Coordinates of C-alpha atoms and ligand atoms in Angstrom, one line a residue:
M1 CA 0.0 0.0 0.0
I2 CA 1.2 3.5 -0.8
E3 CA 1.5 5.5 2.4
Q4 CA 2.9 8.8 1.4
I5 CA 3.6 10.9 -1.7
E6 CA 5.8 13.9 -2.1
L7 CA 6.2 15.9 -5.3
K8 CA 8.3 18.8 -6.3
N9 CA 7.8 20.7 -9.6
F10 CA 5.7 17.9 -10.9
R11 CA 3.5 19.7 -13.5
N12 CA 1.5 22.3 -11.6
L13 CA 2.3 20.8 -8.2
E14 CA 5.2 22.7 -6.9
N15 CA 5.5 21.4 -3.4
Y16 CA 2.9 18.8 -2.6
S17 CA 2.8 16.1 0.0
I18 CA 0.1 13.8 1.2
K19 CA -0.4 10.8 3.4
L20 CA -2.7 8.0 2.3
Q21 CA -4.5 6.4 5.2
K22 CA -7.3 4.3 3.7
P23 CA -7.4 1.7 0.9
L24 CA -9.8 3.8 -1.0
V25 CA -8.8 7.4 -1.8
I26 CA -10.7 9.9 -3.8
I27 CA -8.9 13.0 -5.1
E28 CA -11.5 15.6 -5.8
G29 CA -11.2 19.0 -7.3
L30 CA -12.0 21.4 -10.2
N31 CA -10.6 20.9 -13.7
G32 CA -7.0 21.7 -13.9
V33 CA -6.0 21.6 -10.2
G34 CA -3.7 18.6 -10.7
K35 CA -5.7 15.5 -10.0
T36 CA -4.4 13.6 -13.0
S37 CA -0.9 14.8 -12.2
I38 CA -1.0 13.0 -8.8
L39 CA -2.0 9.7 -10.5
E40 CA 0.6 10.3 -13.2
A41 CA 3.2 10.8 -10.5
I42 CA 2.3 7.5 -8.9
Y43 CA 2.4 5.7 -12.2
F44 CA 5.7 7.4 -13.0
T45 CA 7.3 6.2 -9.7
A46 CA 6.3 2.6 -10.4
T47 CA 7.1 2.4 -14.1
T48 CA 9.4 5.5 -14.7
K49 CA 7.0 6.3 -17.5
S50 CA 4.1 8.7 -17.9
H51 CA 0.8 7.3 -18.9
R52 CA -0.1 10.4 -20.9
T53 CA 3.1 11.5 -22.7
S54 CA 6.1 10.0 -24.2
Q55 CA 7.7 13.4 -23.9
E56 CA 8.7 12.9 -20.2
K57 CA 10.3 16.3 -19.8
D58 CA 6.7 17.8 -20.2
I59 CA 6.3 16.6 -16.6
I60 CA 8.8 19.1 -15.3
Q61 CA 7.1 22.3 -14.1
Y62 CA 7.5 25.2 -16.6
Q63 CA 10.7 27.2 -15.9
K64 CA 12.0 24.6 -13.5
E65 CA 15.1 22.4 -13.9
F66 CA 13.8 19.2 -12.5
A67 CA 10.8 17.3 -11.2
F68 CA 11.0 15.1 -8.1
V69 CA 8.8 12.3 -6.8
K70 CA 9.1 10.4 -3.6
L71 CA 6.7 7.7 -2.7
K72 CA 6.6 5.5 0.4
Q73 CA 5.0 2.1 0.0
N74 CA 5.2 -0.9 2.3
Q75 CA 8.0 0.8 4.1
Q76 CA 10.0 1.2 0.9
I77 CA 11.0 4.6 -0.3
H78 CA 11.1 5.2 -4.1
E79 CA 12.5 8.4 -5.5
I80 CA 13.0 9.7 -9.0
V81 CA 14.6 12.9 -10.2
L82 CA 13.7 13.9 -13.7
T83 CA 15.7 16.5 -15.7
P84 CA 15.7 17.3 -19.4
N85 CA 18.7 15.1 -19.7
G86 CA 17.3 12.0 -18.1
K87 CA 16.3 10.5 -14.8
R88 CA 17.9 9.0 -11.7
T89 CA 16.3 6.6 -9.4
W90 CA 16.7 5.6 -5.7
I91 CA 15.2 2.9 -3.5
N92 CA 15.6 3.3 0.2
K93 CA 18.1 6.1 -0.6
H94 CA 20.4 3.8 -2.6
E95 CA 20.8 4.9 -6.2
I96 CA 19.7 2.3 -8.7
R97 CA 21.6 2.9 -11.8
K98 CA 19.8 0.5 -14.1
I99 CA 16.2 1.3 -14.7
S100 CA 15.6 -2.4 -15.2
D101 CA 16.6 -3.0 -11.6
Y102 CA 14.4 -0.2 -10.4
I103 CA 11.0 -1.1 -12.1
G104 CA 8.9 -4.0 -11.0
K105 CA 9.2 -3.4 -7.3
F106 CA 5.6 -2.3 -6.9
H107 CA 2.8 -2.5 -9.4
V108 CA 0.1 -0.1 -10.6
V109 CA -2.7 -0.5 -13.0
M110 CA -4.0 2.8 -14.4
F111 CA -7.3 3.4 -16.1
S112 CA -7.4 6.8 -17.7
P113 CA -9.3 8.4 -20.7
E114 CA -6.2 7.8 -22.8
D115 CA -6.8 4.0 -22.4
L116 CA -9.7 4.0 -24.8
M117 CA -7.0 4.2 -27.5
L118 CA -6.2 0.7 -26.5
I119 CA -9.2 -0.3 -28.5
K120 CA -9.6 2.6 -30.9
G121 CA -5.9 3.3 -31.6
G122 CA -3.4 1.6 -33.9
P123 CA -1.3 -1.6 -33.3
S124 CA 1.5 0.5 -31.6
E125 CA -0.8 1.4 -28.8
R126 CA -1.6 -2.3 -28.1
R127 CA 2.1 -3.3 -28.4
Y128 CA 2.9 -0.6 -25.9
F129 CA 0.3 -2.0 -23.6
M130 CA 1.7 -5.6 -23.8
D131 CA 5.3 -4.3 -23.4
M132 CA 4.5 -2.1 -20.4
E133 CA 2.7 -4.9 -18.5
L134 CA 5.1 -7.7 -19.4
M135 CA 8.2 -5.7 -18.6
Q136 CA 6.9 -4.8 -15.1
V137 CA 6.6 -8.5 -14.2
S138 CA 9.4 -10.0 -16.2
K139 CA 13.0 -8.9 -16.2
E140 CA 13.7 -11.4 -19.0
Y141 CA 11.0 -9.8 -21.2
L142 CA 12.5 -6.3 -20.5
R143 CA 16.0 -7.5 -21.4
A144 CA 14.7 -9.3 -24.5
L145 CA 12.8 -6.2 -25.6
N146 CA 15.8 -3.9 -25.2
T147 CA 18.1 -6.3 -27.0
Y148 CA 15.5 -6.7 -29.8
K149 CA 15.3 -2.9 -30.2
R150 CA 19.1 -2.6 -30.4
I151 CA 19.5 -5.4 -33.0
L152 CA 16.6 -4.0 -35.0
K153 CA 18.3 -0.6 -35.2
Q154 CA 21.6 -2.2 -36.2
R155 CA 19.8 -4.3 -38.9
N156 CA 18.0 -1.3 -40.3
L157 CA 21.3 0.7 -40.4
L158 CA 22.9 -2.2 -42.3
L159 CA 20.0 -2.4 -44.7
K160 CA 20.6 1.2 -45.6
K161 CA 24.2 0.5 -46.3
I162 CA 24.3 -2.7 -48.3
S163 CA 23.1 -3.3 -51.8
I164 CA 21.4 -6.3 -53.4
D165 CA 24.5 -7.7 -54.9
D166 CA 26.5 -7.7 -51.7
D167 CA 27.3 -10.7 -49.6
Y168 CA 24.5 -11.3 -47.0
T169 CA 26.6 -13.2 -44.4
F170 CA 26.6 -10.4 -41.9
L171 CA 22.9 -9.5 -42.5
N172 CA 22.0 -13.1 -42.0
I173 CA 23.9 -13.3 -38.7
I174 CA 22.0 -10.2 -37.4
S175 CA 18.7 -11.6 -38.7
E176 CA 19.3 -14.8 -36.8
Q177 CA 20.0 -12.8 -33.6
L178 CA 16.9 -10.7 -34.2
Y179 CA 14.8 -13.9 -34.7
Q180 CA 16.2 -15.6 -31.5
V181 CA 15.4 -12.7 -29.2
G182 CA 12.2 -11.9 -31.1
C183 CA 10.9 -15.4 -30.3
I184 CA 11.2 -14.8 -26.6
I185 CA 9.0 -11.7 -26.9
Y186 CA 6.6 -13.5 -29.2
D187 CA 6.1 -16.4 -26.8
E188 CA 5.6 -14.1 -23.8
R189 CA 3.1 -11.9 -25.6
E190 CA 1.1 -14.9 -26.8
K191 CA 1.0 -16.4 -23.3
F192 CA 0.0 -13.0 -21.8
I193 CA -2.9 -12.6 -24.2
Q194 CA -4.0 -16.2 -23.5
Q195 CA -3.8 -15.7 -19.8
L196 CA -5.8 -12.4 -19.9
N197 CA -8.4 -14.2 -22.0
L198 CA -8.9 -16.8 -19.4
K199 CA -9.6 -14.1 -16.9
L200 CA -12.1 -12.4 -19.2
S201 CA -14.0 -15.6 -20.0
H202 CA -15.9 -15.7 -16.7
L203 CA -17.6 -12.4 -17.6
K204 CA -19.7 -14.3 -20.1
T205 CA -21.5 -16.3 -17.5
T206 CA -21.6 -13.7 -14.7
Y207 CA -22.3 -10.5 -16.7
Q208 CA -23.3 -11.7 -20.2
L209 CA -20.2 -9.9 -21.4
D210 CA -18.5 -11.6 -24.2
I211 CA -15.0 -10.1 -24.4
S212 CA -12.0 -12.0 -25.9
L213 CA -8.5 -11.1 -27.0
H214 CA -6.6 -12.6 -29.9
Y215 CA -2.9 -12.2 -30.4
E216 CA -2.1 -11.2 -33.9
P217 CA 1.6 -11.5 -34.7
H218 CA 2.6 -9.9 -37.9
M219 CA 3.8 -13.3 -39.1
N220 CA 3.9 -16.6 -37.2
K221 CA 7.4 -17.7 -36.2
D222 CA 7.9 -20.1 -39.1
Q223 CA 6.8 -17.5 -41.7
W224 CA 9.1 -14.9 -40.1
L225 CA 12.1 -17.2 -40.1
K226 CA 11.5 -18.1 -43.7
Y227 CA 11.1 -14.4 -44.6
L228 CA 14.4 -13.5 -42.9
K229 CA 16.2 -16.3 -44.8
T230 CA 14.7 -15.7 -48.2
K231 CA 13.5 -12.1 -48.6
Q232 CA 16.7 -10.2 -47.8
K233 CA 16.4 -8.4 -51.2
Q234 CA 13.0 -7.0 -50.3
D235 CA 14.3 -5.6 -47.0
I236 CA 17.4 -4.1 -48.7
L237 CA 15.2 -2.5 -51.3
H238 CA 13.0 -0.9 -48.7
Q239 CA 15.9 -0.2 -46.4
T240 CA 13.9 -1.4 -43.4
S241 CA 13.0 -4.6 -41.6
Y242 CA 9.5 -5.5 -42.9
A243 CA 8.8 -8.4 -40.6
G244 CA 9.0 -9.0 -36.9
I245 CA 7.5 -8.6 -33.5
H246 CA 7.7 -4.8 -33.9
K247 CA 4.6 -5.2 -36.1
D248 CA 2.5 -7.3 -33.7
D249 CA -1.0 -6.5 -32.6
F250 CA -3.9 -8.1 -30.8
K251 CA -7.5 -7.9 -31.5
V252 CA -10.2 -7.2 -29.0
L253 CA -13.5 -9.0 -29.8
Y254 CA -16.8 -8.1 -28.3
N255 CA -19.6 -10.6 -29.0
G256 CA -17.3 -12.1 -31.6
L257 CA -16.9 -8.8 -33.5
N258 CA -13.9 -6.5 -33.6
A259 CA -14.6 -3.9 -30.8
K260 CA -12.5 -1.3 -32.7
D261 CA -15.1 -1.1 -35.5
N262 CA -18.3 -2.2 -33.7
A263 CA -18.4 -1.3 -30.0
S264 CA -20.1 1.9 -28.8
Q265 CA -18.2 4.4 -26.7
G266 CA -19.7 3.2 -23.5
T267 CA -19.0 -0.4 -24.4
I268 CA -15.4 0.4 -25.2
R269 CA -15.1 2.0 -21.8
L270 CA -16.6 -1.1 -20.2
I271 CA -14.2 -3.4 -22.1
V272 CA -11.1 -1.4 -21.1
I273 CA -12.3 -1.5 -17.4
E274 CA -12.7 -5.2 -17.5
L275 CA -9.3 -5.6 -19.2
K276 CA -7.7 -3.6 -16.4
L277 CA -9.4 -5.7 -13.7
A278 CA -8.2 -8.8 -15.5
L279 CA -4.7 -7.3 -15.4
L280 CA -4.9 -6.8 -11.6
E281 CA -5.5 -10.6 -11.3
W282 CA -2.8 -11.4 -13.7
I283 CA -0.2 -9.2 -11.8
K284 CA -1.2 -10.9 -8.6
E285 CA -0.6 -14.3 -10.1
H286 CA 2.8 -13.4 -11.4
T287 CA 4.1 -11.3 -8.6
Q288 CA 2.1 -12.3 -5.6
Q289 CA 1.5 -8.6 -5.1
D290 CA -1.8 -6.6 -5.2
A291 CA -1.3 -3.8 -7.6
V292 CA -2.5 -0.3 -6.8
L293 CA -5.4 0.7 -9.0
L294 CA -5.4 4.2 -10.3
L295 CA -8.6 5.4 -11.8
D296 CA -8.5 8.8 -13.6
D297 CA -11.9 10.4 -14.1
V298 CA -13.6 7.1 -14.5
L299 CA -16.4 7.8 -12.2
S300 CA -17.3 11.1 -13.8
E301 CA -18.4 9.3 -16.9
L302 CA -20.7 6.9 -15.1
D303 CA -24.1 7.6 -13.6
L304 CA -24.5 7.3 -9.8
E305 CA -26.0 3.8 -10.1
R306 CA -23.1 2.5 -12.1
Q307 CA -20.5 4.3 -9.8
K308 CA -21.9 2.2 -7.0
I309 CA -21.8 -1.1 -8.9
F310 CA -18.3 -0.3 -10.1
L311 CA -17.0 0.5 -6.6
E312 CA -18.6 -2.6 -5.2
K313 CA -17.2 -4.8 -7.9
L314 CA -13.6 -3.7 -7.2
S315 CA -11.8 -6.2 -5.0
K316 CA -11.3 -5.0 -1.5
K317 CA -7.8 -6.2 -1.5
H318 CA -6.4 -3.5 -3.7
Q319 CA -5.6 0.0 -2.8
I320 CA -7.6 2.2 -5.2
I321 CA -6.9 5.9 -5.9
I322 CA -9.6 7.7 -7.9
S323 CA -9.7 11.2 -9.3
S324 CA -12.9 12.9 -9.9
A325 CA -14.1 16.4 -10.9
L326 CA -17.5 15.5 -9.4
H327 CA -18.4 15.7 -5.8
I328 CA -18.5 12.2 -4.2
E329 CA -20.2 11.5 -1.0
S330 CA -17.8 11.0 1.9
S331 CA -18.0 7.9 3.9
A332 CA -16.1 6.2 6.7
D333 CA -14.2 3.8 4.5
L334 CA -12.8 6.3 2.1
Q335 CA -10.3 9.1 2.4
K336 CA -11.1 12.2 0.4
I337 CA -8.4 14.6 -0.7
V338 CA -9.7 17.9 -2.0
L339 CA -7.3 19.7 -4.3
T340 CA -7.9 23.4 -4.6
K341 CA -6.7 26.0 -7.1
E342 CA -4.2 27.5 -4.7
K343 CA -2.3 24.2 -4.7
D344 CA -3.3 24.1 -1.1
V345 CA -4.4 20.7 0.0
Y346 CA -6.3 19.3 2.9
A347 CA -7.5 15.8 3.7
K348 CA -10.9 15.1 5.1
Ligands
ATP401 N1 4.9 21.1 -17.0 C1 3.9 21.8 -16.5 N2 4.2 22.8 -15.6 C2 3.2 23.5 -15.0 N3 1.9 23.2 -15.2 C3 1.6 22.2 -16.0 C4 2.5 21.4 -16.7 N4 1.9 20.5 -17.4 C5 0.6 20.7 -17.2 N5 0.4 21.7 -16.4 C6 -0.9 22.2 -15.8 O1 -1.2 21.5 -14.7 C7 -2.6 21.6 -14.4 C8 -3.1 20.3 -13.8 O2 -3.3 19.3 -14.8 P1 -4.1 18.0 -14.5 O3 -4.3 17.3 -15.8 O4 -3.4 17.2 -13.5 O5 -5.5 18.5 -14.0 P2 -6.8 17.7 -13.5 O6 -7.0 18.2 -12.1 O7 -6.6 16.3 -13.8 O8 -7.9 18.4 -14.4 P3 -9.2 17.7 -15.1 O9 -10.2 17.7 -14.1 O10 -9.5 18.7 -16.2 O11 -8.8 16.4 -15.6 C9 -3.2 22.0 -15.7 O12 -3.7 23.3 -15.5 C10 -2.1 22.0 -16.7 O13 -2.2 23.1 -17.6
MG402 MG1 -7.6 15.0 -15.1

């Protein structure tokens, strides 16, 4: 459980600190006061990434040189300093130089409006989703992914240099390396999608919700290997690696139809929520840890009746932090944090 958060120059939050005392926390406040930024900061501390931008330096408050987050969870202190040149990480005051040694210590699952792109967006959004989740629970996956990216870059550089009449020996060696490490990623992604699918299948009987996922590799492994061994000319001609796990995707089916083209806005929201709940279970299975669930503005989109159902459906085991621009009734079992325009914060 996250017990304390401290932020400096994190977006509009210049100096912000809060203690979390209950498993259910609601961050309430007007538009633009920094609710999403607090959730972003928690996500950032767990993953070293932002859920809403790939331009991490955007997080740093305007005119400031760095952003800082400190988070205490289960007696562990995590700290990150972000500057335009990069980031440094500490756990319990010891600097962790390799990001791969830093991440995966505690787990979060975020649901934010951006996540609807998981269904509506392109394949890269879904690949990013698979990668982010898998790398948080598997160091082997993270290593494989980094190696794959490095070899792919090397291969693409070579493709720009050589011509069709050249000797392919070096290209073939690189291709073989790409394939070997690519297969690790392929297998892990395939397994991940299958395992999430199992978790989604119960919805059919309990809620008459028929949601299923299908891994869609760009090519299967045999086709890919064959391509690498026989179609070098094509890649040289186009100066880029046409085939590989960097083109993977997965399909989300709702009642047997592709949700991307068929599901309504509300249904897409529902599917993504269920996907995230399935993810919580999956993380538990693989890490024996209960991930913290971060819900950005999810409740504002639901009517009161649905809000109640949703909150009841959430497992009581997880710490849940919700942001909302709407007023939510206070109750004994939730902690409410009201953010005000003056960046002044008080907890009720
Ligand atoms: N780098 C930055 N430096 C300073 N302020 C920033 C920076 N990036 C964003 N902001 C501002 O921070 C404020 C808080 O944004 P945030 O998205 O956290 O608000 P919010 O409370 O979630 O609002 P909403 O209810 O509209 O979702 C916004 O006014 C935004 O313009
Ligand atoms: Mg927001």
